[in-house]
JSON list of C-alpha atoms in Angstrom, two decimals:
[
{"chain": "H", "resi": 1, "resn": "UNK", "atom": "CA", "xyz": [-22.11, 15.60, 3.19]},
{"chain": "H", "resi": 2, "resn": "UNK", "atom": "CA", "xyz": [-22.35, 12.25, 1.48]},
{"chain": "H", "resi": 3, "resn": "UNK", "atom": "CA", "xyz": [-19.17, 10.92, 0.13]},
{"chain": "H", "resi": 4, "resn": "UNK", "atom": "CA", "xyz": [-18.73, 8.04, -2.06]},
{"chain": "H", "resi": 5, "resn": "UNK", "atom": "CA", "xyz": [-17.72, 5.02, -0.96]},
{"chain": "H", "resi": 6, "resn": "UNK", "atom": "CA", "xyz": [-17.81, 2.23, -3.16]},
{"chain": "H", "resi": 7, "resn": "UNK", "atom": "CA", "xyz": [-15.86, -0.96, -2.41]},
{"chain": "H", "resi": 8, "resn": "UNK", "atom": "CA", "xyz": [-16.39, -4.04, -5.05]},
{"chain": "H", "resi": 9, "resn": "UNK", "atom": "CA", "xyz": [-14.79, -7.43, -5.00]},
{"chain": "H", "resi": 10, "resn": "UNK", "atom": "CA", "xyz": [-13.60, -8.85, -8.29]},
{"chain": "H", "resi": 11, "resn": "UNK", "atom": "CA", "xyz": [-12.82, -13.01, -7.83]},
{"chain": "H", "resi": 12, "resn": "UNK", "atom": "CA", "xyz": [-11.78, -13.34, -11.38]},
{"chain": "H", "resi": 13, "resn": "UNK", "atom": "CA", "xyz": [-9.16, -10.67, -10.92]},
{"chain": "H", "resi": 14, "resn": "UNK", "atom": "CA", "xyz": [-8.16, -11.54, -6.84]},
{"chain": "H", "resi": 15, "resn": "UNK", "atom": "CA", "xyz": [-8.85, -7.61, -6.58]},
{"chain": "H", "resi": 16, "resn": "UNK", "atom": "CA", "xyz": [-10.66, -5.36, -3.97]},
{"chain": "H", "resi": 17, "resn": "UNK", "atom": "CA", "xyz": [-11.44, -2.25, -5.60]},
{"chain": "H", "resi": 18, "resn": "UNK", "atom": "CA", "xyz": [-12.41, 0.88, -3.13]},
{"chain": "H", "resi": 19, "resn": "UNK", "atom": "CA", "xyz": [-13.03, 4.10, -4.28]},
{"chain": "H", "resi": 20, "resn": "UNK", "atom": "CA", "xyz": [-13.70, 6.30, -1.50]},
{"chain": "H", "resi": 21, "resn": "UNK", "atom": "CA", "xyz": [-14.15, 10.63, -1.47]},
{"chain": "H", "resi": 22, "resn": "UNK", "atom": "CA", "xyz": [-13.07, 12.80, 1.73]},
{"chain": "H", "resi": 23, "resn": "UNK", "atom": "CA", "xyz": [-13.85, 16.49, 2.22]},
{"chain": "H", "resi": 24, "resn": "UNK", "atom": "CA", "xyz": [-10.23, 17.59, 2.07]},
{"chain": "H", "resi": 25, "resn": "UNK", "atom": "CA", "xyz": [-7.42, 18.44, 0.40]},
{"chain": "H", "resi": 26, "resn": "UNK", "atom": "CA", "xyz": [-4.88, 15.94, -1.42]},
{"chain": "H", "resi": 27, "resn": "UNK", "atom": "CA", "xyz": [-2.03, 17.42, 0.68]},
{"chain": "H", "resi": 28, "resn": "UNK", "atom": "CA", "xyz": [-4.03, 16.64, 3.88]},
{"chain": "H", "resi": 29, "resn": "UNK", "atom": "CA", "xyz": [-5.23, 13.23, 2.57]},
{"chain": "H", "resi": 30, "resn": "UNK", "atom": "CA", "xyz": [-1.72, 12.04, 1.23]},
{"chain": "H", "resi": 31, "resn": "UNK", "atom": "CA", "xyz": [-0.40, 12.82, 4.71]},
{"chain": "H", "resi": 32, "resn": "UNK", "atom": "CA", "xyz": [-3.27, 11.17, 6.25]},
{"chain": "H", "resi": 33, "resn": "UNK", "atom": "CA", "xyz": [-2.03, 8.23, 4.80]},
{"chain": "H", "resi": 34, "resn": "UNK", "atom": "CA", "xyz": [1.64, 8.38, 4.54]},
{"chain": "H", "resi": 35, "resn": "UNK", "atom": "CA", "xyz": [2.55, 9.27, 8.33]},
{"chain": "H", "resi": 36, "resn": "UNK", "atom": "CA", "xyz": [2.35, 7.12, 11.39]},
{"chain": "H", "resi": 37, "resn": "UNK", "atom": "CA", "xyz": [1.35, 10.34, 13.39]},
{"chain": "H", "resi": 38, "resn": "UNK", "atom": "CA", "xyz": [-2.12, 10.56, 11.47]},
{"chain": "H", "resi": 39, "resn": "UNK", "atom": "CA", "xyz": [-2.43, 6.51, 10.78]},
{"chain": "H", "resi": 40, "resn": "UNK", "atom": "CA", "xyz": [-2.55, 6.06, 14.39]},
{"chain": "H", "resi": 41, "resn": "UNK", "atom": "CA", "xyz": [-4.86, 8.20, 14.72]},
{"chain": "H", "resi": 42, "resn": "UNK", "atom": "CA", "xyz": [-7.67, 6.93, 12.57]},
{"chain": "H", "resi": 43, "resn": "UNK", "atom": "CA", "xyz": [-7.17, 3.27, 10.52]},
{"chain": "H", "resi": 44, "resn": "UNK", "atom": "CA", "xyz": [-8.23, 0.92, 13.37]},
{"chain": "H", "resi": 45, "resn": "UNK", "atom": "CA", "xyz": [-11.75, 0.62, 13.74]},
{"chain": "H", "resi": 46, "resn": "UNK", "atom": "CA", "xyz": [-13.25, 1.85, 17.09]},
{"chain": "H", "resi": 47, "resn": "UNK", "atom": "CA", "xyz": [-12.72, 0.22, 19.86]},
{"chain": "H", "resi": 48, "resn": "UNK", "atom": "CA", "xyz": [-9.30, -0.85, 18.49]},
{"chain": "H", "resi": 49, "resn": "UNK", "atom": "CA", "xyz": [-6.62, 1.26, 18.32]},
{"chain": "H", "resi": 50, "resn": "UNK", "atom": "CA", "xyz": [-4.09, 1.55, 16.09]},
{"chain": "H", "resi": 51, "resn": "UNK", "atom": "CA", "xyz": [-0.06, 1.42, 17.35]},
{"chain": "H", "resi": 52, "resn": "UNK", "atom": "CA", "xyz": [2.99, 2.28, 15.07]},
{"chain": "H", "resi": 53, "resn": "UNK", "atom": "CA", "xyz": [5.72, 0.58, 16.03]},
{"chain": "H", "resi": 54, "resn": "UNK", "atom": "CA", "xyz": [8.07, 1.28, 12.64]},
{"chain": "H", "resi": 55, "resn": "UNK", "atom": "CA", "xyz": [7.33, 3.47, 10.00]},
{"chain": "H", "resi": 56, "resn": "UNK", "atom": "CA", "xyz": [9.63, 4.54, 7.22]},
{"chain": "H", "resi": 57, "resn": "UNK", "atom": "CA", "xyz": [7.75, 5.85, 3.93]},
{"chain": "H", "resi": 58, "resn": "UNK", "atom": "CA", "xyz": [10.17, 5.58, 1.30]},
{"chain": "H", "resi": 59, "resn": "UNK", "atom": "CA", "xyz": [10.68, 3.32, -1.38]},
{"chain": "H", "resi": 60, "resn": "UNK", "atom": "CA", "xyz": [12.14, 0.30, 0.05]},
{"chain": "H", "resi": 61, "resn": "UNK", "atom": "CA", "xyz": [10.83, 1.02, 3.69]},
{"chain": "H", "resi": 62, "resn": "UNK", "atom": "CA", "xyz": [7.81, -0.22, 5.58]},
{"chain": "H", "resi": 63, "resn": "UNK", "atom": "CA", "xyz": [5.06, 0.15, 7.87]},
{"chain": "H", "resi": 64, "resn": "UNK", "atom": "CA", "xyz": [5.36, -2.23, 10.67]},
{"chain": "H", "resi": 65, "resn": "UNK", "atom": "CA", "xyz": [1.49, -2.04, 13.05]},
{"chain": "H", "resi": 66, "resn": "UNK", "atom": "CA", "xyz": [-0.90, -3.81, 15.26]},
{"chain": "H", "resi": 67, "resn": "UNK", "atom": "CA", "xyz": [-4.14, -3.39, 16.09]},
{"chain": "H", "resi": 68, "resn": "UNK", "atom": "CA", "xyz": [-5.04, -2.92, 20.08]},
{"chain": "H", "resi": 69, "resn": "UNK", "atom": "CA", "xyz": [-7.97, -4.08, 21.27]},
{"chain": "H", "resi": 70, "resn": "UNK", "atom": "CA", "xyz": [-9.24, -2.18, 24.74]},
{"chain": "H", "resi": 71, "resn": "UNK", "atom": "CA", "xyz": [-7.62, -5.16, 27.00]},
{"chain": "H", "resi": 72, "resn": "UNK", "atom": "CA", "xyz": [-4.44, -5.47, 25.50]},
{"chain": "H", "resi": 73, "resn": "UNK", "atom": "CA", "xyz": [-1.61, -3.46, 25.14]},
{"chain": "H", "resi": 74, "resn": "UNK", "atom": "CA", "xyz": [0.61, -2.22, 22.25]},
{"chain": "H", "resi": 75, "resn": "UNK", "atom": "CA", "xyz": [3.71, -4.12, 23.85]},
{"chain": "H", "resi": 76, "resn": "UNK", "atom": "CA", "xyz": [1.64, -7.36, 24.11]},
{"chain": "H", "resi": 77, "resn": "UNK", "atom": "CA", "xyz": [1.02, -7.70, 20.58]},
{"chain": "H", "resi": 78, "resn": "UNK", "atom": "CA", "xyz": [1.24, -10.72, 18.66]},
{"chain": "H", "resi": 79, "resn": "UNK", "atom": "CA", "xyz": [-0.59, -10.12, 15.09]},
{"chain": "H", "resi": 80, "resn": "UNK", "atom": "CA", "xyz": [1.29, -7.33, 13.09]},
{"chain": "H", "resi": 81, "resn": "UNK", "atom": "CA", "xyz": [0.59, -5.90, 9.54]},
{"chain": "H", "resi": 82, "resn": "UNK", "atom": "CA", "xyz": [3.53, -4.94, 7.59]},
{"chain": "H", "resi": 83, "resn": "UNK", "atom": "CA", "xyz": [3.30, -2.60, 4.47]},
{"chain": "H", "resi": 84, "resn": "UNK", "atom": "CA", "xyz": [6.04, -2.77, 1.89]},
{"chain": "H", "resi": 85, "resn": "UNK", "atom": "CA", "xyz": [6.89, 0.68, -0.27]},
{"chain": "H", "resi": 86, "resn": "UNK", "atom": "CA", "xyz": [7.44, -0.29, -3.92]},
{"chain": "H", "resi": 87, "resn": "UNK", "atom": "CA", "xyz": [6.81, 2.71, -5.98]},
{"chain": "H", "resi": 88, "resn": "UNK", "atom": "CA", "xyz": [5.98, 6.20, -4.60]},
{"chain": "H", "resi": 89, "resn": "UNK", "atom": "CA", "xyz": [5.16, 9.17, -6.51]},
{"chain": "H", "resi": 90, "resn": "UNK", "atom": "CA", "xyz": [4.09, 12.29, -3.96]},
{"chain": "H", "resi": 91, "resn": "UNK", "atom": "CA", "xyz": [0.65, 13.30, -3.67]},
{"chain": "H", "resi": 92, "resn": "UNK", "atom": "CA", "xyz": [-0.43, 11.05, -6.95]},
{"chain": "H", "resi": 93, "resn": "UNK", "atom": "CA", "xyz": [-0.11, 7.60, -6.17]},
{"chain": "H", "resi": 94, "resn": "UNK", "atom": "CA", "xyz": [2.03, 4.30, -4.08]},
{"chain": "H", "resi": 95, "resn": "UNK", "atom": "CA", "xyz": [2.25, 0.94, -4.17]},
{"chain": "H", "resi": 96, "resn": "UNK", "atom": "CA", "xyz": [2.58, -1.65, -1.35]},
{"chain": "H", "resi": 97, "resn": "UNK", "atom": "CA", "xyz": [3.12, -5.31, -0.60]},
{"chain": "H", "resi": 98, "resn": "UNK", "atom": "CA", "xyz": [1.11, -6.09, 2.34]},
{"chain": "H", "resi": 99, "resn": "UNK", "atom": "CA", "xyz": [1.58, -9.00, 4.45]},
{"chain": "H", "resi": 100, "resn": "UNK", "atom": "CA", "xyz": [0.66, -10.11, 8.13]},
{"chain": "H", "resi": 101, "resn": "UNK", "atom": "CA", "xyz": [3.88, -10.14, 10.47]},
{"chain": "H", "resi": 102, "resn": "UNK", "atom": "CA", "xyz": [5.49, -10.99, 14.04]},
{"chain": "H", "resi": 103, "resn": "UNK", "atom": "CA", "xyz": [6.23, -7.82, 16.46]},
{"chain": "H", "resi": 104, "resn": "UNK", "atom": "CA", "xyz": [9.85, -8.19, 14.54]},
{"chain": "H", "resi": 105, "resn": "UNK", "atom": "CA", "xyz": [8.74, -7.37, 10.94]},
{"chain": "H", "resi": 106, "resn": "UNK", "atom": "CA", "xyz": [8.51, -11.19, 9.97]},
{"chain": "H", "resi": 107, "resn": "UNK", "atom": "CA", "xyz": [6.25, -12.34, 7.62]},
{"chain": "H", "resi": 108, "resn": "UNK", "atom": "CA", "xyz": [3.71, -15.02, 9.18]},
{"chain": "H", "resi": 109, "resn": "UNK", "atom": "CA", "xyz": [2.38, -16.27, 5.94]},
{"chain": "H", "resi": 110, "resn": "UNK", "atom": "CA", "xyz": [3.07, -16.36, 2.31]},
{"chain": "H", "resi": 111, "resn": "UNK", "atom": "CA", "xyz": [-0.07, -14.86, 1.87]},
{"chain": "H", "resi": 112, "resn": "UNK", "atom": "CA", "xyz": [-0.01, -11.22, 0.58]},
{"chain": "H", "resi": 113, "resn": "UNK", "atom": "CA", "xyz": [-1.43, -7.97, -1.37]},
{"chain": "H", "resi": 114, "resn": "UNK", "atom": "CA", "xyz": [-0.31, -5.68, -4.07]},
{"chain": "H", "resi": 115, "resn": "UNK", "atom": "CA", "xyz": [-1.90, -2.81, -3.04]},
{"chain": "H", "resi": 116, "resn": "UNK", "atom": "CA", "xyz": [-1.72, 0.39, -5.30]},
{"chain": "H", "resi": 117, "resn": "UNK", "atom": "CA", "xyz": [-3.38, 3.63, -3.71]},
{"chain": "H", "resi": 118, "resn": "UNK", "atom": "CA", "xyz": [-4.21, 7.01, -6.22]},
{"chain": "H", "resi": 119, "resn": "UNK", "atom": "CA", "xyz": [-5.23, 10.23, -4.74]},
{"chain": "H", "resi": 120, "resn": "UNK", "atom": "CA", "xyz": [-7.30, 12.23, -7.23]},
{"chain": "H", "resi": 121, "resn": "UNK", "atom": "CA", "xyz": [-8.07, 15.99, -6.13]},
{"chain": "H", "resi": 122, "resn": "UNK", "atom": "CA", "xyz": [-11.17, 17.83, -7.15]},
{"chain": "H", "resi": 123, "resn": "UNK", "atom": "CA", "xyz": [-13.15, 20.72, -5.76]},
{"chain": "H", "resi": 124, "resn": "UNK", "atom": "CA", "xyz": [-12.75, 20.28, -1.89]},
{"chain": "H", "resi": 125, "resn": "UNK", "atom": "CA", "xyz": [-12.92, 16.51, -2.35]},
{"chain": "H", "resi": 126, "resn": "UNK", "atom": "CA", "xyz": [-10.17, 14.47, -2.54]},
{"chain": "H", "resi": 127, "resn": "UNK", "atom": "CA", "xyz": [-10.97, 10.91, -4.37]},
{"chain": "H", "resi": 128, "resn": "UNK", "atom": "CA", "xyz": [-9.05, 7.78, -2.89]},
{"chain": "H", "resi": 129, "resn": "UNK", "atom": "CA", "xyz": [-8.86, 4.82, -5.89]},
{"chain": "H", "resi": 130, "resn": "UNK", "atom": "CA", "xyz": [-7.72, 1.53, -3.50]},
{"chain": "H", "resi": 131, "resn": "UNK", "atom": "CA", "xyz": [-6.43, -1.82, -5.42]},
{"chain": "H", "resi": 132, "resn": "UNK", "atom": "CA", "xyz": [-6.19, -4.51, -3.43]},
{"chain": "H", "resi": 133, "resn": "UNK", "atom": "CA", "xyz": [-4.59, -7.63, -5.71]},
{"chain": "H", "resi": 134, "resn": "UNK", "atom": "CA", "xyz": [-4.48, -10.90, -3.86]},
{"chain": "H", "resi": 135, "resn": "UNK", "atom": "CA", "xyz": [-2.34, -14.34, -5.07]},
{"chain": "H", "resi": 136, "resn": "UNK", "atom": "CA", "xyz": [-4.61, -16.56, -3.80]},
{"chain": "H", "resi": 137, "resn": "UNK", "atom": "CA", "xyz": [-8.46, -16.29, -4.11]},
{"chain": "H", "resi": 138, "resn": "UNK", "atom": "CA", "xyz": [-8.69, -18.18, -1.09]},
{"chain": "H", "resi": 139, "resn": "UNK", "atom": "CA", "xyz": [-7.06, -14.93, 1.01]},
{"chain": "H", "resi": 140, "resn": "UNK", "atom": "CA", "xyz": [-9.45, -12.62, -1.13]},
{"chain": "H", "resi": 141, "resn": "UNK", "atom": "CA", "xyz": [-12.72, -14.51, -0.44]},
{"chain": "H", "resi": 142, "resn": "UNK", "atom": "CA", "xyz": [-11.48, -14.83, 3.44]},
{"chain": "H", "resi": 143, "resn": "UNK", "atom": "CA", "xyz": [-10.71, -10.84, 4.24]},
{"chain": "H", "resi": 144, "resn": "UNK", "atom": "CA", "xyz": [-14.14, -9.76, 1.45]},
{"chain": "H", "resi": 145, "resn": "UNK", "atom": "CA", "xyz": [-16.28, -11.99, 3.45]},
{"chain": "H", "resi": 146, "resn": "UNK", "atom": "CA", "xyz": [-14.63, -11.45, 7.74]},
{"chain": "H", "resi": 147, "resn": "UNK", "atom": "CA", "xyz": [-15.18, -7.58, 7.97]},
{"chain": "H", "resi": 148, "resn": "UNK", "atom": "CA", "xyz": [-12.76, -6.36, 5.68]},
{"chain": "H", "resi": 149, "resn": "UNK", "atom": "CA", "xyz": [-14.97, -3.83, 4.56]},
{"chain": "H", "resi": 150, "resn": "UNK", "atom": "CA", "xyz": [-17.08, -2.54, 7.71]},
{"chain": "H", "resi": 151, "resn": "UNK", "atom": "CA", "xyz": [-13.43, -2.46, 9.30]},
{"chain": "H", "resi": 152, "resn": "UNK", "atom": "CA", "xyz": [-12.22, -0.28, 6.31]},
{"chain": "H", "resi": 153, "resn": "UNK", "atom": "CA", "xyz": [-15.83, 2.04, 6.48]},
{"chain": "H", "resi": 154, "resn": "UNK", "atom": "CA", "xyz": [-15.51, 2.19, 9.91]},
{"chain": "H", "resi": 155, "resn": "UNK", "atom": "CA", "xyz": [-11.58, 3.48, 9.60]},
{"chain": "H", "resi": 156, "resn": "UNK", "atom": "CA", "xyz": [-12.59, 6.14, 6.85]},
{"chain": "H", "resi": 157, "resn": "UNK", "atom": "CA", "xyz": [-15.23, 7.51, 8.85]},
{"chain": "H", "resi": 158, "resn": "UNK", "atom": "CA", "xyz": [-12.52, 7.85, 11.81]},
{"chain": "H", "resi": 159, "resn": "UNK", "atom": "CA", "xyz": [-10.99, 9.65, 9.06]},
{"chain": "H", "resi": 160, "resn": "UNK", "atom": "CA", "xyz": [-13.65, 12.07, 8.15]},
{"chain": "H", "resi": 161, "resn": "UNK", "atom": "CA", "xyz": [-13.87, 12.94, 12.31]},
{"chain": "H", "resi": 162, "resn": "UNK", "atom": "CA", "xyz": [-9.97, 13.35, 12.35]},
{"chain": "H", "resi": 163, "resn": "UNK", "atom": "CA", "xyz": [-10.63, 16.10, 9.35]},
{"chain": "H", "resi": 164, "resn": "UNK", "atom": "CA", "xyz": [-13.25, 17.78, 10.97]},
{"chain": "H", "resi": 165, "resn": "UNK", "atom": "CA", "xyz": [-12.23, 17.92, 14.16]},
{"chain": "H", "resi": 166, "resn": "UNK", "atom": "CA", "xyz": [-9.32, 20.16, 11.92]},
{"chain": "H", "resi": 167, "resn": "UNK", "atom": "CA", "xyz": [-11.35, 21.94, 10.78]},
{"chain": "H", "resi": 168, "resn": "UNK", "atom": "CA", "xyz": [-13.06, 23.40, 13.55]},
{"chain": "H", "resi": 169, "resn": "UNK", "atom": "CA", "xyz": [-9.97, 23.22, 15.91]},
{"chain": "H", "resi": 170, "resn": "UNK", "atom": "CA", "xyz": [-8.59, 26.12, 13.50]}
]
């Protein structure tokens, strides 16, 4: 099955825009991306693996991660993401603040993302609309041009195998 994945960089606006289509169902999909349980599970990139240390999805509450490369561990971490929830509305749409972190939940820049995600449903596909709004154009043009996309590809299509190995585990 061929699913859409479009993913277009806009300097005048700081914005990543990603649209991207799974073969499942917006209840699936919204928990795909709203619980450490299935996060962990498929947004690092192989070989890196993805470790939750804090996760609290509610407006207000975060997302606290790292990304493990095969000769490290989770508990020798120094690089952590953290994920801000702004707005929520269940199974539709939520908003972030993203920012890069210590182990503790500290931001280690002033650089960040407004990051709205929509989940559209349709006939057995499930469309993801991704916008990524940077400050500086200077953070954009660094993460559009240092794998920010093949690293998000590569985490969808861990996605797709999570959902298929689903379906044919039932």
């Amino acid at each position: 099955m061929n699913l859409l994945f479009d993913f277009t960089v806009d300097k005048a606006k700081k914005t990543i825009y990603i649209t991207r289509e799974f073969a499942a169902d917006v209840d699936l999909v919204w928990d795909a991306f709203t619980k450490a349980e299935f996060l962990d599970k498929w947004h690092a990139p192989k070989p890196f693996t993805l470790h939750t240390k804090e996760m609290d999805f509610r407006v207000g509450g975060r997302w606290l991660y790292t990304m493990v490369s095969p000769e490290m561990s989770a508990e020798n971490a120094d690089r952590y993401s953290m994920v801000e929830y702004l707005e929520i509305r269940p199974k539709t749409t939520f908003s972030t603040r993203n920012t890069f972190a210590d182990k503790n939940g500290n931001p280690s820049s002033n650089a960040f993302s407004l990051v709205k995600n929509t989940f559209t449903p349709g006939d057995g596909i499930t469309t993801v609309y991704i916008e990524k709004k940077f400050e500086d154009l200077a953070v954009l043009e660094m993460m559009a041009t240092n794998g920010f996309k093949e690293g998000t590809a590569a985490g969808f299509e861990n996605l797709d195998e999570f959902f298929r190995s689903l379906v044919t585990s039932k």
